[in-house]
XYZ file of C-alpha atoms in Angstrom:
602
model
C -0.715 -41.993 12.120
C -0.771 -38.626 13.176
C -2.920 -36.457 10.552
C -4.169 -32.737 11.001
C -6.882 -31.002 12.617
C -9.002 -30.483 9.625
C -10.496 -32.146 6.637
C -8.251 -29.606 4.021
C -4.828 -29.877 5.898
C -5.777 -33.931 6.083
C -5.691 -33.880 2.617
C -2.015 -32.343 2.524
C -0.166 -34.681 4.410
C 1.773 -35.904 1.416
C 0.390 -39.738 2.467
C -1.635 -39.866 -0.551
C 0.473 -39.414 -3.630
C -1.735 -36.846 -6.334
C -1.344 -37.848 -9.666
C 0.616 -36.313 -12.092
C -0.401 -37.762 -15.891
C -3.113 -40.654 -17.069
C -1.030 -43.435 -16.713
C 0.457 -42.294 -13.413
C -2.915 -41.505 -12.159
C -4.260 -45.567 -13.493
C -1.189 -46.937 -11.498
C -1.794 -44.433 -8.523
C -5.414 -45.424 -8.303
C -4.761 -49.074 -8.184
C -1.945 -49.198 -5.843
C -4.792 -47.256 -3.282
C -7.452 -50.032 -4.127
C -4.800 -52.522 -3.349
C -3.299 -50.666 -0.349
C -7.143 -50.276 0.812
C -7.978 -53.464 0.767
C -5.058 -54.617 2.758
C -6.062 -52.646 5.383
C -9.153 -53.518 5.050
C -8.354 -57.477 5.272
C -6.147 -56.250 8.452
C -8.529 -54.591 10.100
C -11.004 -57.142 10.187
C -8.081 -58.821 11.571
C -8.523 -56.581 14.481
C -5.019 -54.860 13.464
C -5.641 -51.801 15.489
C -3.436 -49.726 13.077
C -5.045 -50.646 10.436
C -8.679 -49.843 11.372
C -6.712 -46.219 12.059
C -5.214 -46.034 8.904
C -8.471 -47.120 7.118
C -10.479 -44.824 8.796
C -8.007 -41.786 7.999
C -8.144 -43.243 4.013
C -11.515 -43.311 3.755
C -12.400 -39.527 5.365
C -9.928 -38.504 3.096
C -12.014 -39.844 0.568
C -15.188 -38.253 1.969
C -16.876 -41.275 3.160
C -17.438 -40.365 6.471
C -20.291 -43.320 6.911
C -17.163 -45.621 6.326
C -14.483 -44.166 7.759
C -16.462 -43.576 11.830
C -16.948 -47.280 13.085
C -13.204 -48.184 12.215
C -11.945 -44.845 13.900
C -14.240 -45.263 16.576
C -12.584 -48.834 16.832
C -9.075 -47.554 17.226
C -9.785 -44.759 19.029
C -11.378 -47.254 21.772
C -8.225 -49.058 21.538
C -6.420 -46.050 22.321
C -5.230 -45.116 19.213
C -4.224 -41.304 19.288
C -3.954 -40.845 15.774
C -7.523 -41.944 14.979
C -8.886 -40.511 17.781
C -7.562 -37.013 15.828
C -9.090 -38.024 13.001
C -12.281 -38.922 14.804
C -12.616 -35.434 15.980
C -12.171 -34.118 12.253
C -14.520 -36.214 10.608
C -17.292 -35.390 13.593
C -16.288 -31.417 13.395
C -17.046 -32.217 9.344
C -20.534 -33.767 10.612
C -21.030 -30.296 12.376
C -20.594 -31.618 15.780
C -17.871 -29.130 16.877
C -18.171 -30.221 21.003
C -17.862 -33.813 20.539
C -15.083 -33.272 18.052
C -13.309 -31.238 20.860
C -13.594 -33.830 23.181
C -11.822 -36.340 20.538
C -9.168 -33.846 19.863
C -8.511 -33.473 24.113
C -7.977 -37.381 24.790
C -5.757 -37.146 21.602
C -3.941 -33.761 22.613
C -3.600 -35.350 25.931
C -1.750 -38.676 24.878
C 0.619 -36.445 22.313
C -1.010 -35.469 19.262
C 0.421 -32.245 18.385
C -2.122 -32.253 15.467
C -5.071 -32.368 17.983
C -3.518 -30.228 20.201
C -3.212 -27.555 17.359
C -7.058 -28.652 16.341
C -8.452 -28.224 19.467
C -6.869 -24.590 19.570
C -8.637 -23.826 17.031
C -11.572 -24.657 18.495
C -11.325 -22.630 21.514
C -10.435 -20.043 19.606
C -13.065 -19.729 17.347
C -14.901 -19.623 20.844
C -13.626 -16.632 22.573
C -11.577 -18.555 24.628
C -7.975 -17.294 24.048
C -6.307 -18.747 27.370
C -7.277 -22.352 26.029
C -6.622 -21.869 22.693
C -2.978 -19.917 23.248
C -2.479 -23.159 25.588
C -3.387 -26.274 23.322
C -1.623 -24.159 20.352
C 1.725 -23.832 22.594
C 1.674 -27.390 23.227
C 1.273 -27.891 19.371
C 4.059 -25.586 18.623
C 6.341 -26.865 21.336
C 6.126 -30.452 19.683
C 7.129 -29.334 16.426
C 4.076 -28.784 14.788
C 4.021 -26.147 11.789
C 0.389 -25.444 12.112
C 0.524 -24.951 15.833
C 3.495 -22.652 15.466
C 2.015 -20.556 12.779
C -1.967 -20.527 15.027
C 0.178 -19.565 18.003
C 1.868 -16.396 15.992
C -0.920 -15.757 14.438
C -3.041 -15.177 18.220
C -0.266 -13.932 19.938
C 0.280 -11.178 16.951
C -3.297 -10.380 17.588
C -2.847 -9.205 21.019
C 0.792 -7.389 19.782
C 2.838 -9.789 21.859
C 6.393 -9.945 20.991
C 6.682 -13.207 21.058
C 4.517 -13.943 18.090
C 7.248 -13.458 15.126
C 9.442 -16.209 17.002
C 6.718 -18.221 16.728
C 6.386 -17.019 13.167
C 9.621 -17.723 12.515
C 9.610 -21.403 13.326
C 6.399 -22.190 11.246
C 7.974 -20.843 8.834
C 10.929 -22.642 8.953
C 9.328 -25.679 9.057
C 7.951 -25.268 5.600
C 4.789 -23.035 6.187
C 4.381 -21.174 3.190
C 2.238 -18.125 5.197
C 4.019 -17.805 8.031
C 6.883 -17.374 5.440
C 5.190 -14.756 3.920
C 3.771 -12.980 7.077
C 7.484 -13.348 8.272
C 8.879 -11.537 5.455
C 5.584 -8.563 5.637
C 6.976 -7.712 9.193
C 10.769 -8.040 8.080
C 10.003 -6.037 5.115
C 8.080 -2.769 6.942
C 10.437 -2.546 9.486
C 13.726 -2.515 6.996
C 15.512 0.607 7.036
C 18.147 1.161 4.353
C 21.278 0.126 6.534
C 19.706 -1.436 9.122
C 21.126 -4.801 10.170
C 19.254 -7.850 12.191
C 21.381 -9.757 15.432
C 22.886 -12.135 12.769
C 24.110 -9.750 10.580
C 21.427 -9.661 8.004
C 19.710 -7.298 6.959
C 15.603 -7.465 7.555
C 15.467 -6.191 4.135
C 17.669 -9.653 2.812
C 16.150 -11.496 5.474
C 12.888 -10.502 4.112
C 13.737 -11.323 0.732
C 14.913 -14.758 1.418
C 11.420 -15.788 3.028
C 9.398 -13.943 0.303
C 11.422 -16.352 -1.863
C 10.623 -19.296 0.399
C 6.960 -18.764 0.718
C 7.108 -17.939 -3.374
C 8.410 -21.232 -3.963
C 5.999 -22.609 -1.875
C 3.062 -21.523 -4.443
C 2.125 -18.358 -2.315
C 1.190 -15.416 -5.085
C 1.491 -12.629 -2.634
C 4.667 -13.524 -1.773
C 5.631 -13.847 -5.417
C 4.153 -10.778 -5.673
C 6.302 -8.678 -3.576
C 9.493 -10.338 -4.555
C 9.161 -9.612 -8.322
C 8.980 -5.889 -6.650
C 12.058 -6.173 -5.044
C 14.178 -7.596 -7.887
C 12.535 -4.886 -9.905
C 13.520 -2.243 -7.904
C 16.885 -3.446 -8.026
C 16.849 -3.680 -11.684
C 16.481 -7.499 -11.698
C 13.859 -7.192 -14.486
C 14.213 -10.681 -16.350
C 14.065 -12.282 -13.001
C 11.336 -9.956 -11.356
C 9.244 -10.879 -14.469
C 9.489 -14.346 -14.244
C 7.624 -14.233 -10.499
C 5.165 -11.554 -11.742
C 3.974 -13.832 -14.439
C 4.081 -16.907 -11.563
C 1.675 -14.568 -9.395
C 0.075 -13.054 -11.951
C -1.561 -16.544 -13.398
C -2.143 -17.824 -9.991
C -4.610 -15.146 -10.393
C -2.791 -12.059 -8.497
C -4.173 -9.045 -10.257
C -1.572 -6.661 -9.249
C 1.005 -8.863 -10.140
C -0.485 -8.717 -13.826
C -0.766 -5.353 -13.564
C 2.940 -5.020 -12.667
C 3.878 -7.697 -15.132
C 2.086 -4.993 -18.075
C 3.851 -2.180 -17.188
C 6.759 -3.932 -17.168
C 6.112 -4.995 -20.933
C 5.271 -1.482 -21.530
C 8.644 -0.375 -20.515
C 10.250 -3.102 -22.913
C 8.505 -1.482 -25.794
C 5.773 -4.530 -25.784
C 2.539 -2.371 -25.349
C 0.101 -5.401 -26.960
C 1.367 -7.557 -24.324
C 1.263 -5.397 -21.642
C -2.549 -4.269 -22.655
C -2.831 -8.061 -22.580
C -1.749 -8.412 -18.713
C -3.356 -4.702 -17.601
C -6.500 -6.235 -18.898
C -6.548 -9.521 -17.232
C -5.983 -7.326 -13.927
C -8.556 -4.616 -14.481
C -11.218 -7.298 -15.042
C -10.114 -8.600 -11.306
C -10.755 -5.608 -10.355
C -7.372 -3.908 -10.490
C -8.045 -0.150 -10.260
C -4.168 0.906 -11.548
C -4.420 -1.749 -14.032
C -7.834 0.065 -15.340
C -5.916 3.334 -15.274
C -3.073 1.905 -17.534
C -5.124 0.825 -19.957
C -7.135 4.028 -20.374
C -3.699 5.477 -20.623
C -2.764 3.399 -23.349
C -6.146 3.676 -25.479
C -5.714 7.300 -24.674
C -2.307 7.907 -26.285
C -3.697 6.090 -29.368
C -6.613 9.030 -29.597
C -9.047 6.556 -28.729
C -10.780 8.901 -26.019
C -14.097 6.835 -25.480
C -12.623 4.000 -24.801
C -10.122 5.612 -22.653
C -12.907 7.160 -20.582
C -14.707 3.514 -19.967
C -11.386 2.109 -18.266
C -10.871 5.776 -16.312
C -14.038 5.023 -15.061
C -13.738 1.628 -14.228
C -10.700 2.389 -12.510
C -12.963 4.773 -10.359
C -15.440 2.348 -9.799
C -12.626 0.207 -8.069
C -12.077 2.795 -5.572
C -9.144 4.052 -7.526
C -9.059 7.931 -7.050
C -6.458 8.427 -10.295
C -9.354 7.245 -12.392
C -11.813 10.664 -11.441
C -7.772 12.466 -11.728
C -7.137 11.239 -15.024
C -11.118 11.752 -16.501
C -10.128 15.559 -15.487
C -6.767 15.750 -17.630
C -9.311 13.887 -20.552
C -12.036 16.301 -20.670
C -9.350 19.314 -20.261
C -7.465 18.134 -22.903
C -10.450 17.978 -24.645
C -11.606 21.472 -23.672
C -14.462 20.308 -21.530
C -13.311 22.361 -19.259
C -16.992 22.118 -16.934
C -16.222 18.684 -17.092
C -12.835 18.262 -15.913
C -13.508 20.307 -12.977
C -16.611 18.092 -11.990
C -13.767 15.233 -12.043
C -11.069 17.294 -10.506
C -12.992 18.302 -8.072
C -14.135 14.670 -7.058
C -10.757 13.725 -6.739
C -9.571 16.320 -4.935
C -12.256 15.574 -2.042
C -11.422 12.321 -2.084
C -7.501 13.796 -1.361
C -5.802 13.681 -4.308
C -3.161 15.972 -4.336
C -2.049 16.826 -7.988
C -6.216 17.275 -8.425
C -6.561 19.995 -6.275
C -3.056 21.672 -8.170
C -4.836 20.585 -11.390
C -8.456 22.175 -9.937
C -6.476 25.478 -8.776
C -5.213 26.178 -12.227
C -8.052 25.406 -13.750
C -10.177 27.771 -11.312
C -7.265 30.446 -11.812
C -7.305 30.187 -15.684
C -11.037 31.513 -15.334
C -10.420 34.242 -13.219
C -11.493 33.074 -9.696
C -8.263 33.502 -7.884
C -9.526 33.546 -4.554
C -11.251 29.542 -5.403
C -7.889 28.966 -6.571
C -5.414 29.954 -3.700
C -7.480 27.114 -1.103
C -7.134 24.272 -3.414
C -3.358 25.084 -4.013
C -2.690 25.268 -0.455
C -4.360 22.032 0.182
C -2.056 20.406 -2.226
C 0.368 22.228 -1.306
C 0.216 20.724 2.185
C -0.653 17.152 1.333
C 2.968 16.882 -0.842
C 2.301 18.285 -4.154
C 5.535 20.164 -5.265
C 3.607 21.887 -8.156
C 1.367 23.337 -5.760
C 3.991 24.889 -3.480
C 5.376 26.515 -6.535
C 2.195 27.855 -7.778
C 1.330 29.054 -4.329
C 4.575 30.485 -4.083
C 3.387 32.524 -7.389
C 0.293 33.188 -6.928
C 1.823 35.426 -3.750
C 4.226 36.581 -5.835
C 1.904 37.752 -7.675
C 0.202 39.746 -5.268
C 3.455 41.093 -3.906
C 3.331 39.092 -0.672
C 7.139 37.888 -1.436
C 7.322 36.915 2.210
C 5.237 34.143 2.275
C 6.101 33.845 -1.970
C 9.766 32.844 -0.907
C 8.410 30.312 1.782
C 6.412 28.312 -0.720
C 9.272 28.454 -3.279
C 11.697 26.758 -0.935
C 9.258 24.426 0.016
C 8.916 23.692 -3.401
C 12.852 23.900 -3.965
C 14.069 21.645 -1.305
C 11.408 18.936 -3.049
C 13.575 18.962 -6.318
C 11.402 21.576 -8.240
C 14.037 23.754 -10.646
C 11.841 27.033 -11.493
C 11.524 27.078 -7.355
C 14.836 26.942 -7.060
C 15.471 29.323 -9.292
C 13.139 32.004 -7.638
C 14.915 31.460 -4.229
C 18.127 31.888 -5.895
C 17.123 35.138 -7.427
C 15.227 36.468 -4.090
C 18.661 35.630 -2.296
C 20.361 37.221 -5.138
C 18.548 40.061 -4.652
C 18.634 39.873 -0.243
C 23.013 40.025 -1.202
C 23.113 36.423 0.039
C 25.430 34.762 -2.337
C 26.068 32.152 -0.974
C 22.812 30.888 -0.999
C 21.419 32.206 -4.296
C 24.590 30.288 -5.761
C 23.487 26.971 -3.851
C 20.234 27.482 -4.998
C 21.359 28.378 -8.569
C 23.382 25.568 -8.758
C 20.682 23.431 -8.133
C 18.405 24.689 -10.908
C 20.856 24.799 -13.120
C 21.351 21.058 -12.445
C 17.960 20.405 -13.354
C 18.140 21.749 -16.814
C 16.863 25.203 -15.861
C 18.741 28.346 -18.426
C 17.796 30.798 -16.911
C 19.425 29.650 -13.592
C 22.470 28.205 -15.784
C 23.135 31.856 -17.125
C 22.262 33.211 -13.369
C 24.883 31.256 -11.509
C 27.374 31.779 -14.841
C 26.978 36.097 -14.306
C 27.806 35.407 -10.098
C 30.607 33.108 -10.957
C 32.045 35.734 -13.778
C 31.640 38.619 -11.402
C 33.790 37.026 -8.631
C 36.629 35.928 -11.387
C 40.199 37.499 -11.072
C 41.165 39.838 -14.243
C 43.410 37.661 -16.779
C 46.462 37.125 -15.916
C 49.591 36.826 -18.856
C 51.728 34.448 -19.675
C 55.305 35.407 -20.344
C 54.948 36.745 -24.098
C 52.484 38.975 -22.719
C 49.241 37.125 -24.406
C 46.313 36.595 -22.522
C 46.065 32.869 -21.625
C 42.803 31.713 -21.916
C 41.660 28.940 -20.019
C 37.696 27.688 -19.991
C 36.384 28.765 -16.618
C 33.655 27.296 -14.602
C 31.666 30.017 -15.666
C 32.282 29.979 -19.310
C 30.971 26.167 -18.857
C 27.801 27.045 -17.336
C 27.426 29.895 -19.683
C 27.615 27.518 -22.895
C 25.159 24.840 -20.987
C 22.860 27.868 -20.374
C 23.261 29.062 -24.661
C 23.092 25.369 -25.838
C 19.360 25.341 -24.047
C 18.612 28.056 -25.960
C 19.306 31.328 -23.760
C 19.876 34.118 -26.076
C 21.829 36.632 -23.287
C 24.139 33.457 -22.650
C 24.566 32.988 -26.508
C 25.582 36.175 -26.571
C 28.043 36.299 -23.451
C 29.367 33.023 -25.227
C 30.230 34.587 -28.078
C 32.048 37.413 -26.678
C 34.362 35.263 -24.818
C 34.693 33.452 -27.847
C 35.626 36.417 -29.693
C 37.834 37.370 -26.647
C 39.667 34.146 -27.233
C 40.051 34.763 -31.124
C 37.644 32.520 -32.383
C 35.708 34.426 -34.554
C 34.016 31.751 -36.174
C 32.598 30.451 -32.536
C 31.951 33.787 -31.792
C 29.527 34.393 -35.003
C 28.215 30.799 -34.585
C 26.975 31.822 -30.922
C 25.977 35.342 -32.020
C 23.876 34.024 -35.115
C 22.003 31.461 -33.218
C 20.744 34.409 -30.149
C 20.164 36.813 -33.166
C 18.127 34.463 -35.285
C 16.084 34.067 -31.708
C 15.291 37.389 -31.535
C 18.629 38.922 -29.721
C 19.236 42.690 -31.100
C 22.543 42.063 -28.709
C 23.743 39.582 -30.456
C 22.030 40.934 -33.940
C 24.761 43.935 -33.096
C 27.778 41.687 -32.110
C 27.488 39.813 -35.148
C 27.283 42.619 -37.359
C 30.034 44.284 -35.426
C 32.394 40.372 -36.311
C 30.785 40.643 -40.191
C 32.276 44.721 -40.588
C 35.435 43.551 -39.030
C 35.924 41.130 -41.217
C 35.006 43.091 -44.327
C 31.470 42.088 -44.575
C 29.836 45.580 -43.728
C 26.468 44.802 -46.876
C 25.747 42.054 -44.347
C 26.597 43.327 -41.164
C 24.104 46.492 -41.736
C 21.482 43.677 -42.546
C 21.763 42.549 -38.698
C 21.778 45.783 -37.438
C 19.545 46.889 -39.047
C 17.421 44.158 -37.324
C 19.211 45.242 -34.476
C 17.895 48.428 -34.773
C 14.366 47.755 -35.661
C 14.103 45.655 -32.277
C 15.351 49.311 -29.898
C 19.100 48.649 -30.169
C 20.237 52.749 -30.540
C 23.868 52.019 -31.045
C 23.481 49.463 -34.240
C 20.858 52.846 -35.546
C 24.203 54.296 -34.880
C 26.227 52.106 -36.849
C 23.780 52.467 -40.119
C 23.775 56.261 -39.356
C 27.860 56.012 -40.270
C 27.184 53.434 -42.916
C 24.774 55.326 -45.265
C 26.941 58.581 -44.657
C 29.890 56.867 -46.028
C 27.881 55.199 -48.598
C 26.785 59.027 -49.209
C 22.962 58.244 -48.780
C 22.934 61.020 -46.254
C 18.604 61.241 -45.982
C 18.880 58.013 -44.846
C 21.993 58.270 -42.389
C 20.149 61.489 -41.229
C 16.818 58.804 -40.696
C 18.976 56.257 -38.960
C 20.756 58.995 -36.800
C 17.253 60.617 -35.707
C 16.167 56.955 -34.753
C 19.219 56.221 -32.839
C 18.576 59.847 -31.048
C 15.384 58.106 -29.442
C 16.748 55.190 -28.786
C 19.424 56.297 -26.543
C 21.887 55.594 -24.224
C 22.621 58.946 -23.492
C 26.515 58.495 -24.987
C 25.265 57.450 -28.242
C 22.155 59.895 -28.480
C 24.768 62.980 -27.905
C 26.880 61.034 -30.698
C 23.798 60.837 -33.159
C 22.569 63.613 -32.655
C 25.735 65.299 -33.592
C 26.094 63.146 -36.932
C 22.788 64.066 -37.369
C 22.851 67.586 -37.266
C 26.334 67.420 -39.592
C 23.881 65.478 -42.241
C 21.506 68.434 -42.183
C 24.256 70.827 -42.837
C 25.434 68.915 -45.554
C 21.890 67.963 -47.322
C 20.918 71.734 -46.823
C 24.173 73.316 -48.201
């Protein structure tokens, strides 16, 4: 009976069936009395395989009194088997030599179970040449353990060789060298690379992380719930969090909450983020003061940012910052800003920076911004890229705005497509422009809508001599840029409406940038109301128009209160549209004005 090289893999062997229920384990326990005392009877027989098997039954049981003299029997008898077991029960006893010296005779006559103990044993020794040579024997018989040893020393000194030893202890069941397998398989995957059998080491990976998960192993459990996840495998991704997570893997509870969260079941997930924190998860900690946060319950929030720090978890100082600045303890949240930043948080040097530059101390700020800047943050760059903006360095402005750009931000890309704009690269600015305008940005929707217009052929007519009116690209980013809200585009909207001879689109588009505060559209839509015979309402908008600088809606009340024969207060409105300009329409006001004189002074 070959066992293995130590008292806890002596217990696995499968040879002793564990019980599974009370009656089973009744039934279990008698059929090992009986079995026992067969052996027993047989070995005082002199049965030399039964004093061996005897031996290995009773060090199984811990009686180690009982189980020497019958292994020391066999093992005199030349028994291989108990002469392994010999050397397990005396390494138990402490006597590690004598043990080795057990395991040798029984390496030596073909244990691969000694051979893999006794390579243990000069390893734990310094002795790597006689360990890496009792392990290969192991390994080359067959044996799991000595396979996955063998890997395991060989990785140690960054041979090659080890993951082919990896490899076969894993395929013969070991649950770690399954998982270790899939580690290396997994950091080395590239996103279309391909192994020498046409796999993938990202499936490959997968498959032993699934292996070594079935196996019981919670890290590998662990990472395979993240892979399903990130492939949108939720249902089955949560099934092997909640397998790792109560085989006590705290980040695998942590995981398991926020997936919860994300399915709308906060309770639960506070349930699971809990379990984790108090194993010392530091992101699990963080969650949780996240969730008592959003629920206004700041103190509370505060203990679990802190324990979260206390794990070594630099969000926790991070998110104690955006706490006490939300809070307007602003002293506070640059104490814990600042402690994260030094510790190389990114976004808490950004978050620092602002702070320092909402007080005034710019030149605090700039360092802190171009720290985060460098380490990644995309805020940062933008900031940076203003803050030299600001001081008319646009050189080194543009340089942090692309930066900023190329990382997805849409206000950076915006600036470079304005600077380009401005440099007459078009190209460029529309690439750029395009870009922003992607990411939900108006102003840039508007921006690329007035480049597009500008290059667009006049009209052409159909054969009745109408205009045909087709929407263009750049009447579709105009409406995207007037349904966020951009007045100018609103109004630009309009006007092709009106172009088109929709007037009700047209006065939907001009009311809505007019209500916002657009003395453009204000005019246009009093310009649609008098055209369509509503002049009592259209002087209403102009004369908001009007009151917000536009000179030719003073104009336009100028001509209505002369008609209306309220000449003082066409003269008024005539005066104001005077000062208001442009030149054509003061020259025009000025001479209705004057003609109002004459006629209030004849």
């Amino acid at each position: 009976m070959d066992v293995m090289g130590d008292k806890a893999t002596l217990f696995e062997t499968g040879r002793f069936v564990q019980p599974s229920g009370d009656e089973e384990e009744g039934e279990i326990v008698a059929e090992q009395a009986a079995e026992e005392l067969r052996q027993r009877l047989a070995a005082e027989a002199g049965d030399i395989e039964a004093m061996s098997v005897l031996g290995a039954m009773l060090l199984r049981r811990g009686d180690l009194d009982g189980a020497e003299p019958h292994l020391r029997a066999a093992t005199a008898a030349g028994d291989r088997a108990a002469a392994n077991n010999l050397g397990v029960l005396l390494h138990q006893r402490g006597y590690a030599d004598e043990a080795a010296g057990w395991w040798r005779i029984a390496a030596v006559a073909g244990s691969s179970a000694a051979a893999h103990a006794l390579g243990r044993h000069h390893r734990e020794r310094g002795d790597e040449p006689a360990a890496e040579y009792w392990l290969r024997q192991s390994a080359e018989q067959g044996h799991a353990l000595g396979a996955y040893a063998l890997a395991d020393l060989l990785e140690h000194r960054g041979d090659p060789d080890a993951e082919r030893w990896m490899r076969a202890a894993a395929e013969r069941g070991h649950r770690e060298a399954a998982y270790r397998l899939a580690r290396a398989l997994d950091l080395r995957a590239g996103p279309e690379s391909a192994g020498d059998n046409g796999v993938s080491p990202a499936a490959e990976a997968e498959q032993w992380y699934r292996q070594a998960a079935a196996r019981g192993h919670r890290r590998a459990a662990l990472h395979l719930g993240a892979i399903l996840e990130k492939r949108g495998e939720l249902k089955e991704a949560g099934r092997w969090y909640l397998t790792s997570a109560k085989d006590g893997e705290p980040r695998a509870a942590c995981a398991l909450g926020f997936l919860l969260r994300d399915a709308g079941d906060s309770e639960s997930a506070a349930v699971w983020w809990l379990r984790a924190a108090q194993d010392g998860d530091g992101n699990a900690a963080n969650a949780l003061g996240a969730l008592h946060a959003e629920r206004g319950e700041t103190q509370t929030a505060e203990r679990w940012y802190r324990a979260a720090m206390d794990a070594g978890d630099v969000n926790g100082a991070y998110n104690l910052g955006l706490l006490c600045a939300e809070q307007g303890r602003t002293a506070q949240a640059e104490q814990w800003y600042r402690r994260a930043a030094y510790a190389g948080h990114r976004e808490a040097a950004n978050a620092l920076a602002v702070l320092l530059l909402q007080g005034g101390d710019e030149a605090g700020a700039e360092p802190w911004f171009s720290k985060a800047a460098e380490a990644g943050s995309v805020d940062a760059a933008f900031n940076l890229g203003i803050l030299y903006a600001k001081r008319g360095e646009d050189t080194l402005a543009l340089r942090w705005y692309e930066r900023a750009a190329a990382a997805g931000h849409t206000e950076a890309a915006l600036q470079v497509g304005m600077a380009r704009l401005r440099d007459g690269d078009e190209q460029e600015a529309e690439r750029h422009l395009r870009c922003a305008a992607g990411g939900g940005s108006a102003e840039a929707a508007y921006r690329l809508a007035a480049v597009l217009d500008a290059r667009r052929p006049p009209a052409s007519a159909h054969e009745l001599g109408e205009a045909l009116h087709e929407k263009t690209e750049c009447e579709e980013w105009y409406e995207r840029a007037a349904s966020l809200g951009h007045r100018r585009a609103q109004v630009r909207v309009g006007m092709l409406a009106a172009a088109r001879g929709d007037v009700v689109e047209a006065a939907r588009w001009y009311r809505a940038a007019a209500e916002a505060g657009s003395r453009n559209g204000a005019f246009n839509l009093g310009l649609l109301l008098a055209r369509e015979g509503s002049e009592p309402e259209a002087a209403v908008w102009w004369t908001r128009a009007a009151d917000a600088g536009h000179g030719r809606a003073a104009l336009r009340l100028a001509l209505v209160y002369a008609r209306r024969g309220e000449l003082a207060e066409g003269q008024r409105w005539a005066d104001r549209a005077v000062s208001l300009g442009p030149a054509e329409v003061a020259e025009r006001a000025a001479r209705l004005r004057d003609a109002l004189r004459q006629e209030l002074t004849a």
